[in-house]
mmCIF file of C-alpha atoms in Angstrom:
data_model
loop_
_atom_site.group_PDB
_atom_site.id
_atom_site.type_symbol
_atom_site.label_atom_id
_atom_site.label_comp_id
_atom_site.label_asym_id
_atom_site.label_seq_id
_atom_site.Cartn_x
_atom_site.Cartn_y
_atom_site.Cartn_z
ATOM 1 C CA MET S 576 22.392 -15.475 -6.507
ATOM 2 C CA ALA S 577 21.732 -18.078 -8.835
ATOM 3 C CA SER S 578 17.916 -17.915 -8.918
ATOM 4 C CA ALA S 579 18.164 -14.160 -9.416
ATOM 5 C CA ARG S 580 20.582 -14.610 -12.422
ATOM 6 C CA LEU S 581 17.995 -16.963 -13.806
ATOM 7 C CA ALA S 582 15.254 -14.501 -13.270
ATOM 8 C CA ARG S 583 16.937 -12.010 -15.454
ATOM 9 C CA GLU S 584 17.301 -14.542 -18.438
ATOM 10 C CA ARG S 585 15.667 -13.592 -21.539
ATOM 11 C CA GLY S 586 13.376 -16.601 -21.399
ATOM 12 C CA ALA S 587 12.397 -16.215 -17.765
ATOM 13 C CA PRO S 588 8.743 -15.460 -16.815
ATOM 14 C CA TRP S 589 8.096 -11.772 -17.314
ATOM 15 C CA THR S 590 7.184 -11.384 -13.760
ATOM 16 C CA LEU S 591 10.372 -12.981 -12.725
ATOM 17 C CA ARG S 592 12.220 -10.409 -14.971
ATOM 18 C CA LEU S 593 10.532 -7.510 -13.861
ATOM 19 C CA TYR S 594 11.153 -7.888 -10.390
ATOM 20 C CA ALA S 595 15.094 -8.669 -11.218
ATOM 21 C CA ALA S 596 15.281 -5.553 -13.128
ATOM 22 C CA ALA S 597 14.815 -3.564 -9.860
ATOM 23 C CA PRO S 598 17.876 -2.750 -7.794
ATOM 24 C CA PHE S 599 16.562 -4.268 -4.661
ATOM 25 C CA GLU S 600 15.047 -7.218 -3.355
ATOM 26 C CA PRO S 601 11.356 -8.396 -4.232
ATOM 27 C CA ALA S 602 10.165 -7.658 -0.668
ATOM 28 C CA GLN S 603 11.664 -4.109 -1.015
ATOM 29 C CA LEU S 604 10.046 -3.668 -4.189
ATOM 30 C CA GLY S 605 6.598 -4.797 -2.819
ATOM 31 C CA ALA S 606 6.837 -2.575 -0.028
ATOM 32 C CA ALA S 607 7.894 0.316 -2.246
ATOM 33 C CA VAL S 608 4.654 -0.510 -4.619
ATOM 34 C CA ALA S 609 2.520 -0.492 -1.550
ATOM 35 C CA ALA S 610 3.920 2.714 -0.313
ATOM 36 C CA VAL S 611 3.652 4.654 -3.431
ATOM 37 C CA LEU S 612 -0.003 3.411 -3.793
ATOM 38 C CA LEU S 613 -0.758 4.481 -0.187
ATOM 39 C CA VAL S 614 0.814 7.971 -0.729
ATOM 40 C CA VAL S 615 -1.232 8.126 -4.227
ATOM 41 C CA PHE S 616 -4.444 7.445 -2.258
ATOM 42 C CA LEU S 617 -3.928 9.712 0.569
ATOM 43 C CA GLY S 618 -2.910 12.581 -1.765
ATOM 44 C CA SER S 619 -5.924 12.020 -3.859
ATOM 45 C CA GLN S 620 -8.053 12.116 -0.620
ATOM 46 C CA TYR S 621 -6.408 15.421 0.193
ATOM 47 C CA ALA S 622 -6.624 16.668 -3.199
ATOM 48 C CA LEU S 623 -10.591 15.870 -3.359
ATOM 49 C CA GLY S 624 -11.194 17.354 -0.066
ATOM 50 C CA ARG S 625 -12.255 14.349 1.741
ATOM 51 C CA TYR S 626 -10.258 15.217 4.934
ATOM 52 C CA GLU S 627 -12.549 18.273 5.341
ATOM 53 C CA LEU S 628 -15.536 15.958 5.148
ATOM 54 C CA LEU S 629 -14.057 13.843 7.753
ATOM 55 C CA ARG S 630 -13.426 16.701 10.161
ATOM 56 C CA HIS S 631 -17.082 17.754 9.801
ATOM 57 C CA ALA S 632 -18.580 14.051 9.887
ATOM 58 C CA GLU S 633 -21.078 13.107 12.634
ATOM 59 C CA ASP S 634 -19.294 9.661 12.824
ATOM 60 C CA PRO S 635 -15.802 9.764 11.622
ATOM 61 C CA SER S 636 -15.052 6.183 12.257
ATOM 62 C CA ALA S 637 -17.893 5.034 9.896
ATOM 63 C CA MET S 638 -16.503 7.326 7.379
ATOM 64 C CA LEU S 639 -13.054 5.738 7.635
ATOM 65 C CA ARG S 640 -14.286 2.360 6.549
ATOM 66 C CA ASP S 641 -14.012 3.025 2.999
ATOM 67 C CA PRO S 642 -10.271 4.216 3.178
ATOM 68 C CA ARG S 643 -9.399 1.437 5.484
ATOM 69 C CA ILE S 644 -10.661 -1.234 3.225
ATOM 70 C CA ALA S 645 -8.826 0.535 0.178
ATOM 71 C CA GLY S 646 -5.515 0.368 2.436
ATOM 72 C CA ILE S 647 -6.012 -3.469 2.836
ATOM 73 C CA LEU S 648 -6.698 -3.790 -0.772
ATOM 74 C CA ILE S 649 -3.507 -1.828 -1.644
ATOM 75 C CA LEU S 650 -1.468 -4.210 0.692
ATOM 76 C CA LEU S 651 -2.978 -7.018 -1.093
ATOM 77 C CA ALA S 652 -2.405 -5.537 -4.385
ATOM 78 C CA ALA S 653 1.475 -5.272 -3.611
ATOM 79 C CA TYR S 654 1.635 -8.706 -1.534
ATOM 80 C CA LEU S 655 0.359 -11.052 -4.266
ATOM 81 C CA PRO S 656 2.499 -10.503 -7.225
ATOM 82 C CA THR S 657 5.561 -10.436 -4.725
ATOM 83 C CA ALA S 658 4.421 -13.866 -3.180
ATOM 84 C CA TYR S 659 4.427 -14.984 -6.799
ATOM 85 C CA VAL S 660 7.884 -13.941 -7.412
ATOM 86 C CA TYR S 661 9.218 -15.545 -4.069
ATOM 87 C CA LEU S 662 7.583 -18.773 -4.831
ATOM 88 C CA LEU S 663 9.084 -18.937 -8.276
ATOM 89 C CA ARG S 664 12.389 -17.945 -7.303
ATOM 90 C CA GLY S 665 12.389 -20.176 -4.019
ATOM 91 C CA VAL S 666 11.527 -23.146 -6.405
ATOM 92 C CA ARG S 667 14.317 -22.497 -8.613
ATOM 93 C CA SER S 668 16.825 -22.125 -5.751
ATOM 94 C CA ALA S 669 15.752 -25.360 -4.295
ATOM 95 C CA LEU S 670 16.158 -27.314 -7.673
ATOM 96 C CA LEU S 671 19.709 -25.699 -8.102
ATOM 97 C CA GLU S 672 20.458 -26.998 -4.702
ATOM 98 C CA LEU S 673 19.413 -30.363 -5.100
ATOM 99 C CA ARG S 674 21.000 -30.665 -8.669
ATOM 100 C CA PRO S 675 23.963 -32.882 -7.417
ATOM 101 C CA GLN S 676 21.451 -35.503 -5.843
ATOM 102 C CA LEU S 677 19.394 -35.624 -9.032
ATOM 103 C CA LYS S 678 19.934 -38.289 -11.662
ATOM 104 C CA SER S 679 18.447 -36.423 -14.331
ATOM 105 C CA SER S 680 20.232 -35.597 -17.379
ATOM 106 C CA LYS S 681 21.579 -32.072 -18.131
ATOM 107 C CA ALA S 682 18.789 -31.489 -20.591
ATOM 108 C CA GLU S 683 16.096 -32.825 -18.242
ATOM 109 C CA PHE S 684 17.265 -30.749 -15.484
ATOM 110 C CA ALA S 685 17.254 -27.596 -17.692
ATOM 111 C CA ALA S 686 13.841 -28.317 -18.798
ATOM 112 C CA LEU S 687 12.811 -29.002 -14.960
ATOM 113 C CA VAL S 688 14.238 -25.437 -14.072
ATOM 114 C CA ASP S 689 13.194 -23.539 -16.973
ATOM 115 C CA GLY S 690 9.532 -24.837 -16.311
ATOM 116 C CA VAL S 691 9.336 -22.995 -13.323
ATOM 117 C CA GLY S 692 6.655 -20.281 -13.828
ATOM 118 C CA ARG S 693 5.915 -21.318 -17.387
ATOM 119 C CA TYR S 694 2.430 -22.854 -17.532
ATOM 120 C CA ASP S 695 0.358 -24.236 -20.385
ATOM 121 C CA TRP S 696 -2.423 -21.838 -21.471
ATOM 122 C CA PRO S 697 -5.235 -21.609 -20.667
ATOM 123 C CA ALA S 698 -5.169 -23.124 -17.173
ATOM 124 C CA PRO S 699 -3.417 -20.263 -15.065
ATOM 125 C CA SER S 700 -5.420 -17.729 -16.910
ATOM 126 C CA LEU S 701 -8.574 -19.486 -16.161
ATOM 127 C CA LEU S 702 -7.831 -19.540 -12.511
ATOM 128 C CA GLY S 703 -7.063 -15.785 -12.590
ATOM 129 C CA LEU S 704 -10.499 -15.222 -14.324
ATOM 130 C CA LEU S 705 -12.181 -17.136 -11.664
ATOM 131 C CA GLY S 706 -10.594 -15.024 -9.123
ATOM 132 C CA ILE S 707 -11.913 -11.972 -10.891
ATOM 133 C CA GLY S 708 -15.410 -13.561 -11.209
ATOM 134 C CA VAL S 709 -15.289 -14.281 -7.303
ATOM 135 C CA VAL S 710 -14.335 -10.578 -6.624
ATOM 136 C CA VAL S 711 -17.075 -9.205 -8.997
ATOM 137 C CA LEU S 712 -19.713 -11.836 -7.537
ATOM 138 C CA SER S 713 -18.846 -10.906 -4.000
ATOM 139 C CA THR S 714 -19.140 -7.104 -4.716
ATOM 140 C CA TYR S 715 -22.587 -7.607 -6.184
ATOM 141 C CA GLN S 716 -23.733 -9.632 -3.305
ATOM 142 C CA ASN S 717 -22.669 -7.128 -0.901
ATOM 143 C CA THR S 718 -24.130 -4.176 -2.607
ATOM 144 C CA PRO S 719 -27.689 -3.434 -1.758
ATOM 145 C CA SER S 720 -29.988 -3.332 -4.677
ATOM 146 C CA PRO S 721 -30.690 -1.471 -6.868
ATOM 147 C CA ILE S 722 -27.360 0.049 -6.623
ATOM 148 C CA ASP S 723 -25.017 -0.788 -9.504
ATOM 149 C CA PRO S 724 -21.423 -1.364 -7.765
ATOM 150 C CA TYR S 725 -19.640 -0.724 -10.983
ATOM 151 C CA ALA S 726 -21.188 2.524 -12.001
ATOM 152 C CA LEU S 727 -18.000 4.558 -11.337
ATOM 153 C CA ALA S 728 -19.666 7.809 -11.760
ATOM 154 C CA GLN S 729 -21.881 7.339 -8.802
ATOM 155 C CA LEU S 730 -19.270 6.089 -6.258
ATOM 156 C CA SER S 731 -16.990 7.722 -3.720
ATOM 157 C CA PRO S 732 -13.368 8.247 -4.696
ATOM 158 C CA GLU S 733 -12.384 5.678 -1.967
ATOM 159 C CA VAL S 734 -14.786 2.899 -3.510
ATOM 160 C CA ILE S 735 -13.471 3.593 -7.045
ATOM 161 C CA TRP S 736 -10.179 2.299 -5.671
ATOM 162 C CA HIS S 737 -11.925 -0.727 -4.233
ATOM 163 C CA ARG S 738 -13.436 -1.667 -7.842
ATOM 164 C CA VAL S 739 -10.090 -0.946 -9.688
ATOM 165 C CA LEU S 740 -7.958 -3.106 -7.072
ATOM 166 C CA GLY S 741 -10.392 -6.018 -6.799
ATOM 167 C CA PRO S 742 -10.049 -7.572 -10.024
ATOM 168 C CA PHE S 743 -6.219 -7.048 -10.099
ATOM 169 C CA ILE S 744 -6.374 -8.903 -6.589
ATOM 170 C CA GLY S 745 -8.517 -11.615 -7.981
ATOM 171 C CA TRP S 746 -6.281 -12.195 -10.850
ATOM 172 C CA TRP S 747 -3.182 -12.580 -8.940
ATOM 173 C CA SER S 748 -4.832 -14.665 -6.159
ATOM 174 C CA GLY S 749 -5.788 -17.169 -8.684
ATOM 175 C CA ARG S 750 -2.565 -17.191 -10.383
ATOM 176 C CA LEU S 751 -0.964 -17.754 -7.080
ATOM 177 C CA VAL S 752 -3.014 -20.616 -6.110
ATOM 178 C CA TYR S 753 -2.133 -22.200 -9.471
ATOM 179 C CA ALA S 754 1.438 -21.570 -9.347
ATOM 180 C CA VAL S 755 1.776 -22.789 -5.609
ATOM 181 C CA LEU S 756 0.028 -26.107 -6.513
ATOM 182 C CA LEU S 757 1.994 -26.562 -9.762
ATOM 183 C CA GLU S 758 5.277 -25.767 -8.296
ATOM 184 C CA SER S 759 4.711 -27.899 -5.234
ATOM 185 C CA ARG S 760 3.962 -30.966 -7.855
ATOM 186 C CA ARG S 761 7.347 -30.098 -9.700
ATOM 187 C CA LEU S 762 9.338 -30.608 -6.664
ATOM 188 C CA ASN S 763 7.255 -33.891 -5.977
ATOM 189 C CA HIS S 764 8.521 -34.998 -9.133
ATOM 190 C CA ALA S 765 12.104 -33.839 -8.483
ATOM 191 C CA ALA S 766 11.958 -36.292 -5.356
ATOM 192 C CA ALA S 767 11.257 -39.025 -7.686
ATOM 193 C CA GLN S 768 14.617 -38.418 -9.405
ATOM 194 C CA LEU S 769 16.746 -38.475 -6.123
ATOM 195 C CA GLU S 770 19.808 -40.609 -6.903
ATOM 196 C CA SER S 771 19.840 -42.175 -3.416
ATOM 197 C CA ILE S 772 18.925 -41.479 -0.060
ATOM 198 C CA ASP S 773 21.402 -41.556 2.963
ATOM 199 C CA LEU S 774 19.282 -42.676 5.952
ATOM 200 C CA LEU S 775 21.743 -41.815 8.379
ATOM 201 C CA ASP S 776 21.760 -38.263 7.011
ATOM 202 C CA LEU S 777 18.461 -36.530 5.692
ATOM 203 C CA ARG S 778 19.915 -33.188 5.738
ATOM 204 C CA PRO S 779 20.434 -33.075 1.966
ATOM 205 C CA LEU S 780 16.720 -33.312 1.646
ATOM 206 C CA ALA S 781 16.481 -29.865 3.513
ATOM 207 C CA PRO S 782 15.613 -27.984 0.396
ATOM 208 C CA PHE S 783 12.335 -29.771 0.040
ATOM 209 C CA MET S 784 11.249 -28.782 3.637
ATOM 210 C CA ARG S 785 12.530 -25.366 3.256
ATOM 211 C CA GLN S 786 10.480 -24.866 0.159
ATOM 212 C CA ALA S 787 7.397 -26.543 1.520
ATOM 213 C CA LEU S 788 7.488 -24.040 4.554
ATOM 214 C CA THR S 789 7.872 -21.252 2.057
ATOM 215 C CA ASN S 790 4.765 -22.292 0.136
ATOM 216 C CA ALA S 791 2.866 -22.428 3.173
ATOM 217 C CA LEU S 792 4.027 -19.062 4.478
ATOM 218 C CA LEU S 793 3.177 -17.497 1.134
ATOM 219 C CA CYS S 794 -0.474 -18.574 1.440
ATOM 220 C CA LEU S 795 -0.903 -17.973 5.071
ATOM 221 C CA GLY S 796 0.616 -14.305 4.497
ATOM 222 C CA ALA S 797 -2.163 -13.560 1.866
ATOM 223 C CA ALA S 798 -4.593 -15.027 4.570
ATOM 224 C CA SER S 799 -3.136 -12.706 7.384
ATOM 225 C CA ILE S 800 -3.879 -9.698 5.129
ATOM 226 C CA LEU S 801 -7.605 -10.832 4.393
ATOM 227 C CA SER S 802 -7.906 -11.232 8.073
ATOM 228 C CA LEU S 803 -7.927 -7.497 8.437
ATOM 229 C CA PHE S 804 -11.379 -7.320 6.693
ATOM 230 C CA LEU S 805 -12.732 -8.870 9.770
ATOM 231 C CA LEU S 806 -12.278 -5.346 11.485
ATOM 232 C CA GLU S 807 -15.065 -4.369 9.088
ATOM 233 C CA GLY S 808 -18.623 -5.483 8.989
ATOM 234 C CA GLY S 809 -19.861 -7.592 6.342
ATOM 235 C CA PHE S 810 -16.918 -9.382 5.345
ATOM 236 C CA PHE S 811 -17.234 -12.686 7.526
ATOM 237 C CA ASP S 812 -18.474 -14.897 4.723
ATOM 238 C CA LEU S 813 -15.781 -13.598 2.118
ATOM 239 C CA VAL S 814 -13.005 -13.849 4.733
ATOM 240 C CA THR S 815 -14.020 -17.244 5.979
ATOM 241 C CA GLY S 816 -14.190 -18.580 2.426
ATOM 242 C CA ALA S 817 -10.697 -17.079 1.508
ATOM 243 C CA TRP S 818 -9.382 -18.469 4.557
ATOM 244 C CA LEU S 819 -10.632 -21.978 3.640
ATOM 245 C CA VAL S 820 -9.156 -21.714 0.196
ATOM 246 C CA MET S 821 -5.592 -20.503 1.413
ATOM 247 C CA THR S 822 -5.414 -22.746 4.349
ATOM 248 C CA THR S 823 -6.377 -25.717 1.908
ATOM 249 C CA VAL S 824 -3.717 -24.496 -0.571
ATOM 250 C CA ALA S 825 -1.137 -24.084 2.071
ATOM 251 C CA ALA S 826 -1.846 -27.481 3.508
ATOM 252 C CA ALA S 827 -1.448 -28.889 -0.058
ATOM 253 C CA SER S 828 1.716 -26.593 -0.845
ATOM 254 C CA LEU S 829 3.245 -28.268 2.497
ATOM 255 C CA LEU S 830 2.580 -31.697 1.880
ATOM 256 C CA LEU S 831 2.934 -32.196 -1.942
ATOM 257 C CA PRO S 832 6.672 -31.234 -2.020
ATOM 258 C CA LEU S 833 7.064 -33.832 0.794
ATOM 259 C CA ARG S 834 5.251 -36.801 -0.330
ATOM 260 C CA GLY S 835 7.926 -37.751 -2.821
ATOM 261 C CA VAL S 836 10.558 -37.216 -0.146
ATOM 262 C CA ARG S 837 8.466 -39.517 2.024
ATOM 263 C CA GLN S 838 8.226 -42.316 -0.598
ATOM 264 C CA ARG S 839 11.910 -42.368 -1.220
ATOM 265 C CA VAL S 840 12.494 -42.416 2.323
ATOM 266 C CA ARG S 841 10.063 -45.148 3.115
ATOM 267 C CA THR S 842 11.145 -47.426 0.114
ATOM 268 C CA ALA S 843 14.897 -46.799 1.254
ATOM 269 C CA LYS S 844 14.157 -47.533 4.780
ATOM 270 C CA SER S 845 12.240 -50.679 3.790
ATOM 271 C CA LEU S 846 15.238 -52.057 1.749
ATOM 272 C CA GLU S 847 17.720 -51.253 4.267
ATOM 273 C CA LEU S 848 15.745 -52.996 6.972
ATOM 274 C CA GLU S 849 15.304 -55.993 4.661
ATOM 275 C CA ARG S 850 19.307 -56.115 4.200
ATOM 276 C CA VAL S 851 19.820 -55.895 8.007
ATOM 277 C CA ARG S 852 17.375 -58.762 8.715
ATOM 278 C CA LYS S 853 18.926 -60.824 6.006
ATOM 279 C CA ALA S 854 22.551 -59.997 7.376
ATOM 280 C CA MET S 855 21.145 -60.996 10.904
ATOM 281 C CA ARG S 856 20.472 -64.330 9.240
ATOM 282 C CA GLY S 857 24.169 -64.848 7.968
ATOM 283 C CA ASP S 858 23.702 -63.411 4.527
ATOM 284 C CA GLU S 859 27.115 -61.992 3.867
ATOM 285 C CA SER S 860 26.077 -60.064 0.669
ATOM 286 C CA ALA S 861 23.092 -58.343 2.310
ATOM 287 C CA LEU S 862 25.528 -57.385 4.988
ATOM 288 C CA ARG S 863 28.104 -55.729 2.520
ATOM 289 C CA LYS S 864 25.151 -53.536 1.135
ATOM 290 C CA THR S 865 24.102 -52.212 4.630
ATOM 291 C CA ALA S 866 25.533 -48.760 5.823
ATOM 292 C CA ILE S 867 27.328 -50.298 8.423
ATOM 293 C CA ALA S 868 29.068 -52.944 6.393
ATOM 294 C CA GLY S 869 32.455 -50.838 6.315
ATOM 295 C CA ARG S 870 33.090 -50.628 10.092
ATOM 296 C CA PRO S 871 36.864 -51.413 10.657
ATOM 297 C CA GLU S 872 36.104 -53.397 13.847
ATOM 298 C CA GLY S 873 33.612 -55.672 12.175
ATOM 299 C CA VAL S 874 29.890 -56.066 12.641
ATOM 300 C CA SER S 875 28.411 -57.970 15.343
ATOM 301 C CA LEU S 876 24.819 -59.341 15.748
ATOM 302 C CA ALA S 877 24.447 -56.882 18.622
ATOM 303 C CA ASP S 878 25.464 -54.168 16.136
ATOM 304 C CA LEU S 879 22.782 -55.159 13.462
ATOM 305 C CA VAL S 880 20.245 -55.255 16.217
ATOM 306 C CA ALA S 881 20.922 -51.767 17.381
ATOM 307 C CA TYR S 882 21.281 -50.621 13.739
ATOM 308 C CA GLU S 883 17.800 -52.284 12.849
ATOM 309 C CA LYS S 884 16.176 -50.196 15.680
ATOM 310 C CA ARG S 885 17.893 -47.101 14.557
ATOM 311 C CA VAL S 886 16.509 -47.373 11.033
ATOM 312 C CA GLU S 887 13.315 -48.433 12.205
ATOM 313 C CA GLY S 888 13.073 -45.105 14.158
ATOM 314 C CA ILE S 889 14.060 -43.012 11.218
ATOM 315 C CA ARG S 890 11.144 -40.522 10.568
ATOM 316 C CA GLU S 891 9.623 -40.916 7.024
ATOM 317 C CA TRP S 892 8.297 -37.360 6.813
ATOM 318 C CA PRO S 893 11.454 -35.050 6.913
ATOM 319 C CA PHE S 894 9.877 -32.922 9.684
ATOM 320 C CA ASP S 895 11.849 -32.394 13.065
ATOM 321 C CA GLY S 896 10.889 -30.170 16.184
ATOM 322 C CA SER S 897 12.223 -26.904 14.595
ATOM 323 C CA ASN S 898 10.102 -27.430 11.401
ATOM 324 C CA LEU S 899 6.888 -28.118 13.337
ATOM 325 C CA ALA S 900 7.640 -24.950 15.520
ATOM 326 C CA ARG S 901 7.816 -22.644 12.559
ATOM 327 C CA LEU S 902 4.843 -24.130 10.952
ATOM 328 C CA ALA S 903 2.966 -23.520 14.209
ATOM 329 C CA ILE S 904 4.156 -19.966 14.257
ATOM 330 C CA TYR S 905 3.241 -19.598 10.611
ATOM 331 C CA MET S 906 -0.310 -20.680 11.389
ATOM 332 C CA LEU S 907 -0.786 -17.901 14.170
ATOM 333 C CA ILE S 908 0.380 -15.215 11.652
ATOM 334 C CA PRO S 909 -3.371 -14.587 10.381
ATOM 335 C CA LEU S 910 -4.572 -14.334 14.108
ATOM 336 C CA GLY S 911 -1.757 -12.052 14.920
ATOM 337 C CA SER S 912 -2.677 -9.801 11.828
ATOM 338 C CA TRP S 913 -6.327 -9.363 12.915
ATOM 339 C CA ALA S 914 -5.311 -8.940 16.493
ATOM 340 C CA GLY S 915 -2.751 -6.053 15.554
ATOM 341 C CA GLY S 916 -5.350 -4.363 13.199
ATOM 342 C CA ALA S 917 -7.859 -4.263 15.925
ATOM 343 C CA LEU S 918 -5.192 -2.620 18.081
ATOM 344 C CA VAL S 919 -4.420 -0.004 15.346
ATOM 345 C CA GLU S 920 -8.368 0.472 14.856
ATOM 346 C CA ARG S 921 -8.915 1.180 18.393
ATOM 347 C CA GLY S 922 -6.035 3.672 18.514
ATOM 348 C CA ILE S 923 -7.489 5.583 15.649
ATOM 349 C CA ASP S 924 -11.000 5.631 17.263
ATOM 350 C CA ALA S 925 -9.351 6.898 20.449
ATOM 351 C CA LEU S 926 -7.784 9.689 18.393
ATOM 352 C CA LEU S 927 -10.921 10.721 16.744
ATOM 353 C CA ASP S 928 -12.922 10.610 19.962
#
């Protein structure tokens, strides 16, 4: 795969190269990381005798709160870097697929592709630090005074996992948000480099729509894991804020790559309608420039009228019914995640009762 080959190149971002070095797909590596962390967490729980405390606890369900939170954080810690890699690989693949349609020179196109994942300092780092700051601030806000939430010697083993994973998740959340927005802008810039638009066949523009949907899915995937925190008390404000950020970024990442495409389609549509209407008034030079000029049987006024209606009906946004249905399904993922988590929690409670 071309994007995987590019990821292994020496100059590629280190995250891409790290995932490309693995002998399997990024999703498999992310799942393996999550599984290893969960095994280490559960093993440490056993080694520290936490299961014995659980067996003799008056309220086992309440005692499982911190382990459940640790499990959610582990999922997020494995998901965010993996989503970051899928974003960069997807954008690179989309650009390579669009290459025949772009009027960029070889050097300009190489710079466009090589720029994927390479960001000017310090903006991405500042977003990562902002993410860490949000995690630290929310931790202090949700810890009753005068307890110091970062006094590790006074914390339970499960909460220590929270404190270690939290900043990592904050860093990658900020980096992912920054990358999604920057790469969406990159695709928007690529749309401006399109050589021409065939109004009668918009399928060559599919890479823009496909990557826009991928961008939205990656953001909503993070939101779906975050929604699991709603199963625990005290996280409503945090989850609501995170949802607001992620859905806003998802919407921006969906529309930004397509805005440039829409503008190109809109301009091409306007020019074609102008030619058709001039041809209807007898302008032979305008007729020769229309898409139906080469018909062997000739072009009648009725043909021009029918063609005008067809051009007027061409959608400017590259959406179709299947794209909208897919987007609707993506929007339901966080709700499905929360509902599934609630069912699992009820099952665990039933086993403990």
